[in-house]
Amino acid sequence: MNGLQIPMEQVLALAGILFSCGLLGLMLRRNIIFMLMSLEVMLNAAALAFVAAGAKWSQADGQIIFLLILTVAAAEVAVGLGLVLQIQRRFKTLDMDQARRLRG
Amino acid sequence: MTAIWLIPLFPLASATLLLLSAGRLPRQVAAVLGAGSVGLAAVCVALTARAFLADGEVREFTLWTWMAVGEFTPRIAFYIDGLTVVMMSVITGVGFLIHLYSVEFMWEDESICRYFAYMNLFVGAMLLLVMADNLLLLYLGWEGVGVCSYLLVGFWYRDPANGSAARKAFVVTRIGDTAMALGLFLLFTELGTLDIQPLLAAADSQWQVGDTLPILATALLLGGAVGKSAQLPLHTWLPDAMAGPTPVSALIHAATMVTAGVYLIARTFGLFQLAPPTQEAVAWIGLSTLLLAAFAALAQHDIKRILAYSTISQIGYMFLALGVGAYASGIFHLVTHAFFKALLFLAAGAVIHCLHHEHNIFRMGGLRTRLPVVFWSFLIGSAALAALPFTSGFYSKDAILLSAWELPGIGHWLWAGGLLGALLTGIYSFRLVFVVFFGEAHTQPDHQPGWKMSLPLAVLCVLSLVGGLLVLPLGNVFPPSGHHAAGHTIEYISIGTPLLGLLLAYLLFLGRQLPVDRLVDSAPGRNLRNFWLSGWRIDQLYDALWVRPFTSLSRWWRNEPVDRIYNAVVAFTQWAHHKLAALQTGELRWYATTMVFGLMLLLAIMLRNAT
């Protein structure tokens, strides 16, 4: 394998940082669109870890899983945006703290 | 004749169609299906009866084997002999007239589809009962008519009183049915078959007269017959069963279903002849029931309850006939009773229909000129019920009383009791006629019965008058009863008794020659009247003996320890539900955060275990 060699540890660290950013965004943001974007960041962080692992052990599996995650993310965004439209239509807001009816 | 299986098929198929339509059929279609199927069955019965009368040959017809469990292989099979032909003719003939009458009576009812479905189901089940070749198929029909009776008594189910009357009818007859089921088990374990003819032959060859087993088996069968035929002590359901529509009372609670017990005893008379004590018990039950019901009928003021008690009383006569061994006379009375009792009920229904659902006879009166068709029907029906000379009831009741007289030993007592019953019958039936149709008018009829009501009344009038001349083809079914050798005096007495009753009723209720009001108003008279009005307080007696102890026992047992364990489980689940439901806040970020922390906790545990 030739080309730019990036150490595994650095790639995993980047993936970890990205994942944590996404997680924090999911927990802290109240706007549903930002929550969806945070989800995308988390998915891509996981995908990056897969690709890195695949490159390290020269296995195609890592890239296959990356393609799978890409597909899942696309499908999830399609459904998610549809839900966002409905939420906006019904609650007239995208703030998820206000758009709730269930009270335990 | 292959059309035998068509006879029960027509009403059953029509009932299925009507039930599956769930009341969506237009009422014209429902009426044509309901009445037409019974009419077609009647035509088939007529063809079968003609073939039977031509050669007198017993026909057996097997459709298929119902089930096969080892030795036990009951078939769906029919057995057509003289008794079956008579019963089928009554069921479909009288049944068709009542269905025709119902078309007009029930026309305004929104549930006419359901009504005809139940009625047809009833006719089909009753036909199965009388045509069955084995006791199991008979039991199927037996329970079928019980269910239909329940459904039709509670037909107007929106009134809770009707529902409770229906439940009462079902539960009380269930007591008898349980006894009958036990009887069937006993017969099968002892004799190895339930097919009626082989069973009777086996009983005849294996058992001696007076053995314990036949006595026990017949006593259990008698229990079933007593429940279904509303005899003492299980008669209390029949007066309450008048909550159903009047044509139902005519068909089920007077003409056909309640005679199923009589049919059962007549069908298995070979067993009863092996058990003289049970046979004697049948006679005493019949006699006590007929007297008790006749006294109770004297005090009633609901037109249908009078007729209900008279039905109980007349079935008592049939039981009396069976008990003294005069099976043919009993069945003869069953047939004539079906004619005149159906006539009386249909006429009563016409009165009720034309008087805005008025039931109290003391608020009627003077209807003789206003409802002439109904008046003549009622007069003829009452004459036959009271057994006035040359009506149909006269011939059959006379034969029963003569047979009772000829029985050695207790015969004279039974005869005297039956005669007293005949006197009372004369009084209460003409009390009804005089109060309803003579005197001053209290309520005006708003319309006249139409042809669909009048035609069945006319046909039944003719049958009630000349039905006594019928010769039933029962010669080969029952052993011949001896020639009536009683003297002329006995005959004159039994002719004169109903006339005396008529005279008494005239003096009491029309001529006002006797101080009936003062008699009733005195303290003992009022007590006696209330006593009879409540049907000898037997309902209250059963209430105190069975119902109230049972309900208090069940109330006390409601908090039994086993139940408490389950109640504790339920309480814990509900408590946990309330606690856990607090977690479901609906806040999306809260969910995400708890998931993250849960995941971290899991990871921490796994890492600790790994090291």
XYZ file of C-alpha atoms in Angstrom:
715
model
C 0.000 0.000 0.000
C 1.439 3.353 -0.942
C 0.420 6.979 -0.517
C 0.069 9.126 2.516
C 0.485 7.112 5.668
C -1.445 8.469 8.618
C -1.010 6.712 11.904
C -3.941 4.732 13.112
C -4.006 6.440 16.503
C -4.505 9.861 14.969
C -7.366 8.686 12.780
C -9.104 7.050 15.727
C -8.581 10.147 17.815
C -10.185 12.251 15.097
C -13.081 9.817 14.876
C -13.482 9.972 18.653
C -13.464 13.766 18.660
C -15.994 13.901 15.841
C -18.228 11.374 17.628
C -18.116 13.312 20.865
C -18.972 16.537 19.022
C -21.968 14.846 17.483
C -23.057 13.397 20.807
C -22.767 16.708 22.574
C -24.701 18.362 19.785
C -27.454 15.756 20.090
C -27.715 16.279 23.801
C -27.448 20.024 23.877
C -29.129 21.376 20.751
C -32.887 21.840 20.879
C -33.495 22.367 17.160
C -34.442 19.126 15.468
C -32.438 19.975 12.310
C -29.268 20.404 14.324
C -29.993 17.174 16.121
C -30.204 15.405 12.770
C -26.949 16.993 11.666
C -25.286 15.835 14.892
C -26.490 12.336 14.123
C -24.849 12.549 10.692
C -21.578 13.619 12.274
C -21.705 10.640 14.631
C -22.409 8.234 11.787
C -19.534 9.590 9.754
C -17.198 9.363 12.737
C -18.016 5.671 13.036
C -17.559 5.245 9.261
C -14.157 6.919 9.449
C -13.061 4.436 12.110
C -14.162 1.569 9.862
C -12.237 2.924 6.882
C -9.123 3.405 8.988
C -9.347 -0.109 10.382
C -9.872 -1.495 6.850
C -6.780 0.346 5.617
C -4.678 -0.888 8.507
C -5.394 -4.562 7.991
C -5.838 -4.242 4.193
C -9.352 -5.585 4.324
C -12.178 -4.511 1.985
C -14.701 -4.967 4.830
C -14.051 -1.516 6.230
C -14.995 0.194 2.969
C -18.024 -2.048 2.506
C -19.302 -1.068 5.940
C -18.614 2.571 5.052
C -20.845 2.215 1.974
C -23.509 0.597 4.125
C -23.360 3.420 6.669
C -23.579 5.949 3.849
C -26.746 4.295 2.571
C -28.282 4.056 6.024
C -27.489 7.699 6.686
C -29.089 8.772 3.408
C -32.242 6.781 4.171
C -32.330 8.106 7.736
C -32.047 11.689 6.535
C -34.870 11.166 4.060
C -37.187 9.885 6.784
C -35.903 12.421 9.308
C -36.509 15.401 7.041
C -40.013 14.128 6.318
C -40.637 14.049 10.054
C -39.183 17.541 10.399
C -41.719 18.826 7.878
C -44.580 17.208 9.783
C -43.321 18.543 13.119
C -43.104 22.034 11.700
C -46.598 21.742 10.276
C -48.186 20.492 13.493
C -46.294 22.262 16.238
C -45.281 25.413 14.354
C -41.855 25.047 15.917
C -38.727 22.965 15.605
C -37.819 23.249 19.275
C -38.060 19.700 20.567
C -38.531 20.806 24.155
C -41.762 22.485 23.179
C -42.926 19.952 20.606
C -43.932 17.247 23.053
C -47.238 15.932 24.260
C -46.246 12.966 26.377
C -46.093 13.772 30.050
C -45.164 10.802 32.217
C -88.432 -41.393 0.313
C -85.221 -39.411 0.036
C -86.702 -36.033 0.867
C -86.556 -36.821 4.593
C -83.304 -34.991 5.119
C -84.796 -31.935 3.418
C -87.265 -31.502 6.280
C -84.840 -30.115 8.880
C -82.599 -28.669 6.165
C -85.040 -25.984 4.978
C -85.474 -24.190 8.312
C -81.814 -24.626 9.267
C -80.584 -23.241 5.942
C -82.963 -20.303 6.155
C -81.858 -19.615 9.728
C -78.223 -19.610 8.599
C -78.961 -17.202 5.752
C -80.904 -14.864 8.019
C -78.245 -14.925 10.708
C -75.407 -14.301 8.245
C -77.268 -11.367 6.728
C -76.918 -9.665 10.143
C -80.294 -7.987 9.760
C -79.472 -6.305 6.452
C -82.125 -8.165 4.450
C -85.263 -6.167 3.704
C -88.182 -7.305 5.823
C -90.078 -8.674 2.851
C -87.217 -11.072 2.081
C -86.848 -12.029 5.734
C -90.561 -12.780 6.010
C -90.628 -14.852 2.827
C -87.525 -16.797 3.859
C -88.717 -17.290 7.421
C -92.252 -18.393 6.739
C -91.503 -20.012 3.368
C -88.820 -22.378 4.661
C -91.154 -23.731 7.327
C -93.874 -24.009 4.676
C -91.559 -26.045 2.435
C -90.642 -28.255 5.386
C -94.366 -28.733 6.023
C -94.836 -29.818 2.395
C -92.004 -32.357 2.758
C -93.555 -33.619 5.976
C -96.892 -33.984 4.232
C -95.260 -36.057 1.461
C -93.456 -38.216 4.023
C -96.623 -38.646 6.043
C -98.591 -39.666 2.941
C -95.976 -42.279 2.046
C -95.961 -43.503 5.629
C -99.736 -43.734 5.887
C -99.853 -45.656 2.597
C -97.631 -48.538 3.732
C -97.101 -47.997 7.466
C -93.442 -48.860 7.053
C -90.843 -47.523 9.486
C -88.140 -45.606 7.642
C -84.565 -45.187 8.751
C -82.301 -42.772 6.996
C -78.610 -42.380 7.760
C -76.796 -39.299 6.543
C -73.306 -39.831 7.952
C -71.457 -40.977 11.035
C -71.201 -38.084 13.410
C -68.061 -39.226 15.177
C -66.338 -42.498 15.874
C -64.626 -42.921 19.237
C -63.978 -46.592 19.882
C -67.302 -48.307 20.427
C -69.129 -44.999 20.433
C -70.293 -44.180 16.908
C -73.362 -41.971 16.949
C -74.743 -41.272 13.494
C -76.649 -38.385 12.017
C -79.599 -40.588 11.290
C -83.356 -40.212 11.241
C -85.946 -42.704 12.400
C -89.408 -42.120 11.014
C -92.265 -44.008 12.630
C -95.827 -43.063 13.502
C -94.845 -41.014 16.541
C -92.267 -39.044 14.542
C -94.737 -38.394 11.735
C -97.277 -37.048 14.232
C -94.718 -34.812 15.915
C -93.282 -33.550 12.620
C -96.742 -32.707 11.333
C -97.560 -30.725 14.450
C -94.234 -28.889 14.461
C -94.230 -27.867 10.816
C -98.011 -27.478 10.433
C -98.701 -25.404 13.516
C -95.247 -23.883 13.123
C -96.030 -22.630 9.623
C -99.306 -21.060 10.753
C -97.507 -19.282 13.570
C -94.772 -18.074 11.210
C -97.409 -16.695 8.859
C -99.062 -14.953 11.779
C -95.700 -13.584 12.887
C -95.201 -11.847 9.556
C -97.979 -9.434 10.442
C -97.390 -9.423 14.201
C -93.688 -8.578 13.947
C -93.846 -6.404 10.816
C -93.149 -3.169 12.657
C -90.265 -4.643 14.655
C -86.810 -3.528 13.563
C -85.275 -6.938 14.340
C -87.617 -9.027 12.201
C -84.606 -10.707 10.542
C -83.249 -11.883 13.878
C -86.722 -12.974 14.909
C -87.215 -15.256 11.928
C -83.647 -16.571 12.191
C -84.282 -17.724 15.766
C -87.726 -19.090 14.926
C -86.372 -21.118 12.000
C -83.462 -22.349 14.077
C -85.971 -23.450 16.657
C -88.076 -25.364 14.136
C -84.943 -27.029 12.729
C -83.713 -28.055 16.185
C -87.140 -29.335 17.185
C -87.325 -31.418 13.992
C -83.896 -32.889 14.770
C -85.157 -33.707 18.250
C -88.168 -35.693 17.086
C -86.503 -37.293 14.042
C -83.319 -38.379 15.819
C -82.431 -42.023 15.615
C -80.161 -41.897 18.664
C -80.341 -40.143 21.988
C -77.257 -38.028 21.326
C -78.746 -36.396 18.239
C -81.955 -35.994 20.229
C -79.918 -34.251 22.903
C -78.460 -31.919 20.267
C -81.959 -30.903 19.210
C -82.967 -30.738 22.880
C -80.250 -28.203 23.672
C -80.909 -26.390 20.387
C -84.503 -25.683 21.311
C -83.320 -24.627 24.768
C -80.977 -22.053 23.258
C -83.690 -20.761 20.903
C -86.081 -20.486 23.818
C -83.499 -18.410 25.678
C -82.877 -16.189 22.652
C -86.572 -15.634 21.991
C -87.687 -15.069 25.585
C -85.064 -12.345 25.748
C -85.849 -11.143 22.232
C -86.641 -7.608 23.373
C -83.399 -7.564 25.292
C -83.336 -3.825 25.980
C -85.685 -4.384 28.912
C -83.600 -5.994 31.692
C -86.681 -7.872 32.964
C -86.846 -9.816 29.701
C -83.170 -10.710 29.943
C -83.612 -11.980 33.470
C -86.657 -14.039 32.407
C -84.566 -15.554 29.608
C -81.754 -16.399 32.001
C -84.223 -17.953 34.395
C -85.686 -20.132 31.633
C -82.212 -21.226 30.581
C -80.848 -21.953 34.046
C -83.910 -23.783 35.329
C -84.117 -26.057 32.284
C -80.349 -26.581 32.567
C -80.934 -28.377 35.874
C -83.141 -30.880 34.095
C -80.758 -31.121 31.133
C -77.888 -32.026 33.441
C -79.939 -34.855 34.881
C -80.760 -36.006 31.363
C -77.087 -35.939 30.311
C -76.230 -38.078 33.343
C -79.015 -40.440 32.287
C -77.494 -40.724 28.820
C -74.058 -41.475 30.303
C -75.565 -44.155 32.498
C -77.453 -45.742 29.599
C -74.333 -45.770 27.420
C -72.068 -47.310 30.063
C -74.646 -49.943 30.964
C -76.053 -50.809 27.546
C -73.224 -49.766 25.213
C -75.355 -47.870 22.718
C -77.427 -44.722 22.406
C -79.380 -45.744 19.294
C -82.926 -45.722 20.564
C -84.292 -48.964 19.128
C -81.247 -51.185 19.940
C -81.126 -49.495 23.327
C -84.722 -50.381 24.126
C -84.146 -53.963 22.942
C -80.973 -54.277 25.031
C -82.695 -52.858 28.094
C -85.534 -55.293 27.636
C -83.225 -58.283 27.493
C -80.713 -57.256 30.175
C -82.893 -55.711 32.840
C -85.769 -57.077 34.854
C -88.846 -55.092 35.757
C -88.130 -53.189 38.963
C -84.307 -53.346 38.813
C -82.390 -50.438 40.309
C -80.622 -49.449 37.092
C -83.693 -48.805 34.932
C -85.266 -46.913 37.832
C -82.183 -44.719 38.130
C -81.866 -44.185 34.375
C -85.529 -43.328 33.908
C -85.464 -41.032 36.931
C -82.612 -39.089 35.326
C -84.418 -38.942 31.967
C -87.533 -37.838 33.830
C -85.490 -35.002 35.333
C -84.750 -33.721 31.834
C -88.368 -34.117 30.766
C -89.626 -32.283 33.862
C -87.324 -29.350 33.195
C -88.162 -28.987 29.523
C -91.885 -29.583 29.950
C -92.201 -27.213 32.907
C -93.518 -29.716 35.423
C -93.237 -29.573 39.185
C -90.678 -28.763 40.606
C -88.986 -27.095 37.621
C -92.042 -25.296 36.209
C -91.204 -21.813 37.471
C -89.560 -20.648 34.255
C -92.626 -20.958 32.019
C -94.827 -18.123 33.384
C -91.824 -15.767 33.165
C -91.051 -16.985 29.644
C -94.124 -15.019 28.520
C -91.767 -12.025 28.255
C -91.086 -13.037 24.646
C -93.220 -12.027 21.655
C -96.634 -13.711 21.723
C -96.135 -15.913 18.615
C -93.027 -17.263 20.338
C -95.121 -18.152 23.351
C -97.548 -19.855 21.005
C -94.931 -21.897 19.163
C -92.313 -22.635 21.805
C -93.906 -22.256 25.194
C -97.222 -23.850 24.340
C -97.390 -25.927 21.184
C -94.063 -27.613 20.617
C -90.953 -27.211 22.758
C -92.553 -27.761 26.126
C -93.971 -31.037 24.842
C -90.437 -32.330 24.176
C -90.410 -33.932 27.617
C -93.632 -35.765 26.812
C -92.083 -36.920 23.543
C -88.929 -38.130 25.310
C -90.888 -40.262 27.759
C -93.119 -41.618 25.007
C -90.086 -42.394 22.848
C -88.320 -44.319 25.619
C -91.476 -45.819 27.113
C -89.848 -49.268 27.024
C -87.447 -48.119 29.728
C -90.224 -46.618 31.813
C -92.157 -49.880 31.699
C -89.154 -51.561 33.323
C -89.309 -49.046 36.163
C -92.786 -49.008 37.726
C -91.800 -46.583 40.540
C -90.670 -43.944 38.036
C -93.764 -44.546 35.964
C -95.898 -43.899 39.021
C -93.829 -40.818 39.822
C -94.605 -39.499 36.324
C -98.322 -39.795 37.055
C -98.072 -38.064 40.432
C -95.908 -35.282 39.039
C -98.453 -34.765 36.269
C -101.373 -34.722 38.674
C -99.801 -32.355 41.205
C -98.615 -30.026 38.455
C -101.961 -29.889 36.738
C -103.791 -29.051 39.978
C -101.224 -26.526 41.179
C -101.110 -24.716 37.850
C -104.892 -24.714 37.530
C -105.290 -23.049 40.929
C -102.596 -20.531 40.047
C -104.319 -19.764 36.735
C -107.513 -18.826 38.614
C -105.864 -15.802 40.224
C -103.766 -14.352 37.383
C -104.737 -11.146 35.628
C -102.148 -11.095 32.826
C -103.750 -12.704 29.777
C -100.539 -14.497 28.817
C -99.808 -15.747 32.324
C -103.255 -17.355 32.499
C -102.467 -19.186 29.288
C -98.978 -20.087 30.554
C -100.386 -21.695 33.688
C -103.004 -23.475 31.610
C -100.175 -24.845 29.442
C -98.382 -26.187 32.509
C -101.647 -27.698 33.624
C -102.372 -29.362 30.278
C -98.867 -30.819 30.053
C -99.595 -32.178 33.509
C -102.461 -34.113 31.884
C -100.042 -35.495 29.302
C -97.670 -36.620 32.058
C -100.622 -38.162 33.857
C -101.438 -40.114 30.685
C -97.838 -41.280 30.306
C -97.759 -42.235 33.959
C -100.819 -44.467 33.698
C -99.460 -46.101 30.552
C -101.879 -44.445 28.104
C -99.096 -43.254 25.797
C -101.295 -42.849 22.727
C -103.772 -40.730 24.709
C -100.943 -38.573 25.985
C -99.651 -37.931 22.468
C -103.229 -37.343 21.302
C -103.639 -34.689 23.970
C -100.287 -33.235 22.904
C -101.621 -32.820 19.345
C -104.998 -31.348 20.267
C -103.333 -29.139 22.867
C -100.954 -27.852 20.191
C -103.964 -26.848 18.100
C -106.042 -25.109 20.713
C -103.209 -23.621 22.726
C -101.602 -22.156 19.607
C -105.057 -20.797 18.733
C -105.499 -19.264 22.173
C -102.059 -17.692 22.195
C -102.427 -16.302 18.692
C -105.840 -14.889 19.585
C -104.381 -13.402 22.761
C -101.598 -11.952 20.641
C -104.191 -10.379 18.339
C -105.933 -8.836 21.351
C -102.630 -7.493 22.663
C -101.647 -6.246 19.209
C -104.938 -4.428 18.671
C -105.022 -2.936 22.188
C -101.608 -1.231 22.270
C -99.826 -4.036 24.177
C -102.370 -4.214 26.985
C -101.919 -7.405 29.033
C -104.252 -6.907 31.991
C -107.581 -8.632 31.340
C -109.441 -6.298 33.687
C -108.573 -3.365 31.456
C -110.045 -5.122 28.423
C -113.714 -6.117 28.284
C -116.493 -5.896 25.750
C -114.324 -6.978 22.849
C -116.969 -9.440 21.578
C -118.442 -7.031 19.061
C -115.267 -5.073 18.368
C -112.956 -7.974 17.487
C -115.383 -10.654 16.264
C -112.758 -12.879 14.591
C -110.646 -12.924 17.729
C -113.706 -13.496 19.894
C -114.791 -16.591 18.004
C -111.239 -17.925 17.963
C -110.915 -17.407 21.678
C -114.294 -18.969 22.353
C -113.462 -22.086 20.327
C -109.991 -22.330 21.859
C -111.350 -21.995 25.380
C -114.064 -24.549 24.690
C -111.401 -27.021 23.511
C -109.159 -26.154 26.471
C -112.007 -26.725 28.891
C -112.850 -29.952 27.011
C -116.461 -29.072 26.305
C -118.160 -31.978 24.477
C -117.329 -32.491 20.791
C -114.314 -30.207 20.755
C -110.886 -31.735 20.212
C -109.784 -31.315 23.826
C -112.798 -33.308 24.968
C -111.755 -36.469 23.132
C -108.168 -36.435 24.302
C -108.813 -35.436 27.917
C -111.653 -37.911 28.182
C -109.359 -40.714 27.007
C -106.749 -39.757 29.608
C -109.271 -39.666 32.448
C -110.735 -43.032 31.430
C -107.279 -44.615 31.314
C -106.547 -43.208 34.752
C -109.806 -44.631 36.095
C -108.954 -48.088 34.805
C -105.521 -48.204 36.417
C -105.785 -50.546 39.388
C -104.769 -49.210 42.783
C -104.101 -45.489 42.626
C -106.149 -45.017 39.446
C -109.287 -43.688 41.142
C -107.327 -41.041 42.992
C -105.623 -39.913 39.808
C -108.981 -39.816 38.073
C -110.546 -37.726 40.818
C -107.633 -35.298 40.764
C -107.792 -35.012 36.979
C -111.514 -34.359 37.221
C -110.976 -31.554 39.736
C -108.418 -30.145 37.308
C -110.967 -30.307 34.493
C -113.460 -28.366 36.640
C -110.844 -25.700 37.379
C -109.894 -25.572 33.693
C -113.519 -24.832 32.826
C -113.636 -22.033 35.379
C -110.395 -20.256 34.508
C -110.718 -20.555 30.734
C -114.214 -19.084 30.682
C -113.296 -16.509 33.302
C -110.828 -15.308 30.683
C -113.454 -15.267 27.919
C -116.090 -13.530 30.034
C -113.794 -10.868 31.422
C -112.080 -10.031 28.143
C -114.917 -10.232 25.659
C -118.075 -9.429 27.644
C -118.998 -6.648 30.002
C -118.007 -3.034 29.612
C -115.255 -1.934 27.278
C -112.262 -0.310 28.968
C -109.901 0.001 26.018
C -110.710 0.557 22.372
C -108.962 -1.514 19.705
C -107.303 0.727 17.129
C -107.350 -1.701 14.231
C -108.538 -5.119 13.126
C -106.200 -8.065 12.546
C -105.260 -8.500 8.889
C -105.541 -11.648 6.795
C -102.119 -12.974 7.781
C -103.368 -13.045 11.377
C -106.916 -14.138 10.664
C -106.093 -17.035 8.345
C -103.987 -18.990 10.885
C -106.687 -18.301 13.488
C -109.369 -19.708 11.173
C -107.349 -22.834 10.316
C -106.546 -23.465 13.968
C -110.229 -22.936 14.873
C -111.185 -25.717 12.477
C -108.426 -27.970 13.804
C -109.411 -27.276 17.406
C -112.991 -28.216 16.623
C -112.469 -31.345 14.542
C -108.975 -32.337 15.706
C -110.567 -34.848 18.024
C -111.651 -36.920 15.038
C -108.059 -37.462 13.876
C -106.806 -41.011 14.049
C -103.112 -40.880 14.847
C -100.949 -43.650 13.326
C -99.609 -44.738 16.687
C -100.886 -48.330 16.655
C -97.483 -49.870 15.955
C -95.551 -47.583 18.252
C -97.172 -48.170 21.615
C -98.656 -51.276 23.195
C -102.445 -51.267 22.815
C -104.183 -49.942 25.895
C -107.114 -51.992 27.037
C -110.660 -51.342 25.923
C -112.414 -48.666 27.834
C -114.873 -50.666 29.877
C -115.808 -47.990 32.357
C -119.471 -47.506 32.982
C -121.559 -44.760 31.467
C -121.651 -42.954 34.798
C -117.935 -42.201 34.558
C -118.389 -40.854 31.048
C -121.293 -38.653 32.076
C -119.281 -37.297 34.968
C -116.346 -36.409 32.758
C -118.675 -34.768 30.223
C -120.513 -32.859 32.923
C -117.511 -31.526 34.852
C -116.318 -28.944 32.290
C -119.925 -27.810 31.817
C -120.171 -27.307 35.559
C -116.991 -25.271 35.378
C -118.474 -23.167 32.586
C -121.620 -22.595 34.663
C -119.575 -21.583 37.703
C -117.515 -19.185 35.629
C -120.728 -17.691 34.251
C -122.197 -17.221 37.699
C -118.978 -15.811 39.129
C -117.743 -13.506 36.414
C -120.601 -12.709 34.041
C -123.906 -13.181 35.817
C -122.461 -11.838 39.068
C -124.835 -14.216 40.850
C -122.192 -15.180 43.380
C -120.478 -12.557 45.540
C -117.021 -13.021 44.056
C -115.841 -9.530 44.948
C -116.815 -9.848 48.588
C -115.123 -13.243 48.682
C -111.880 -11.850 47.316
C -111.971 -8.767 49.507
C -112.202 -10.700 52.750
C -108.872 -11.312 54.477
C -108.528 -15.070 53.858
C -109.780 -14.623 50.290
C -107.213 -11.936 49.580
C -104.421 -13.992 51.079
C -105.417 -17.023 49.035
C -105.637 -14.915 45.894
C -102.174 -13.439 46.427
C -100.857 -16.889 47.218
C -102.156 -18.223 43.899
C -101.223 -15.070 42.022
C -97.590 -15.639 42.989
C -97.815 -19.251 41.829
C -97.980 -20.822 45.307
C -94.972 -18.685 46.299
C -92.678 -21.276 44.777
C -90.477 -18.564 43.294
C -89.966 -17.067 46.734
C -89.303 -20.528 48.137
C -86.563 -21.226 45.575
C -85.216 -17.756 46.114
C -84.826 -18.418 49.831
C -83.646 -22.002 49.389
C -81.159 -21.667 46.546
C -80.634 -18.252 45.054
C -79.948 -16.199 48.151
C -77.677 -18.761 49.879
C -75.765 -19.102 46.624
C -75.288 -15.388 46.080
C -74.283 -14.772 49.701
C -71.848 -17.699 49.549
C -70.283 -16.360 46.391
C -70.071 -12.856 47.872
C -68.325 -14.268 50.929
C -65.983 -16.375 48.827
C -65.090 -13.463 46.581
C -62.118 -12.634 48.896
C -60.710 -16.137 49.092
C -56.910 -16.493 49.699
C -56.031 -17.744 46.209
C -57.757 -14.763 44.684
C -55.832 -12.449 47.001
C -52.485 -13.611 45.565
C -53.634 -12.718 42.089
C -55.064 -9.440 43.292
C -51.673 -8.643 44.847
C -49.954 -9.294 41.517
C -52.406 -6.948 39.852
C -51.857 -4.254 42.502
C -48.047 -4.509 42.211
C -48.195 -4.229 38.419
C -50.357 -1.145 38.630
C -48.033 0.448 41.200
C -44.955 -0.248 39.066
C -46.756 1.125 36.057
C -47.342 4.458 37.754
C -43.715 4.693 38.875
C -42.204 3.760 35.531
C -44.568 5.915 33.544
C -42.841 8.947 35.097
C -39.764 8.149 32.996
C -41.640 8.724 29.767
C -41.345 12.510 29.638
C -41.523 13.002 25.891
C -38.281 15.038 25.967
C -36.089 13.859 23.145
C -32.808 15.175 24.595
C -33.505 13.547 27.923
C -33.896 10.220 26.124
C -30.638 10.717 24.225
C -28.762 11.634 27.418
C -30.046 8.654 29.378
C -29.096 6.382 26.488
C -25.560 7.819 26.465
C -25.100 7.408 30.173
C -26.572 3.924 30.077
C -24.155 3.008 27.336
C -21.261 4.402 29.307
C -22.316 2.412 32.356
C -22.494 -0.787 30.318
C -19.081 -0.112 28.779
C -17.599 0.515 32.203
C -18.988 -2.767 33.532
C -17.689 -4.711 30.522
C -14.252 -3.143 30.780
C -14.042 -3.918 34.486
C -15.021 -7.531 33.869
C -12.516 -7.851 31.019
C -9.570 -6.849 33.186
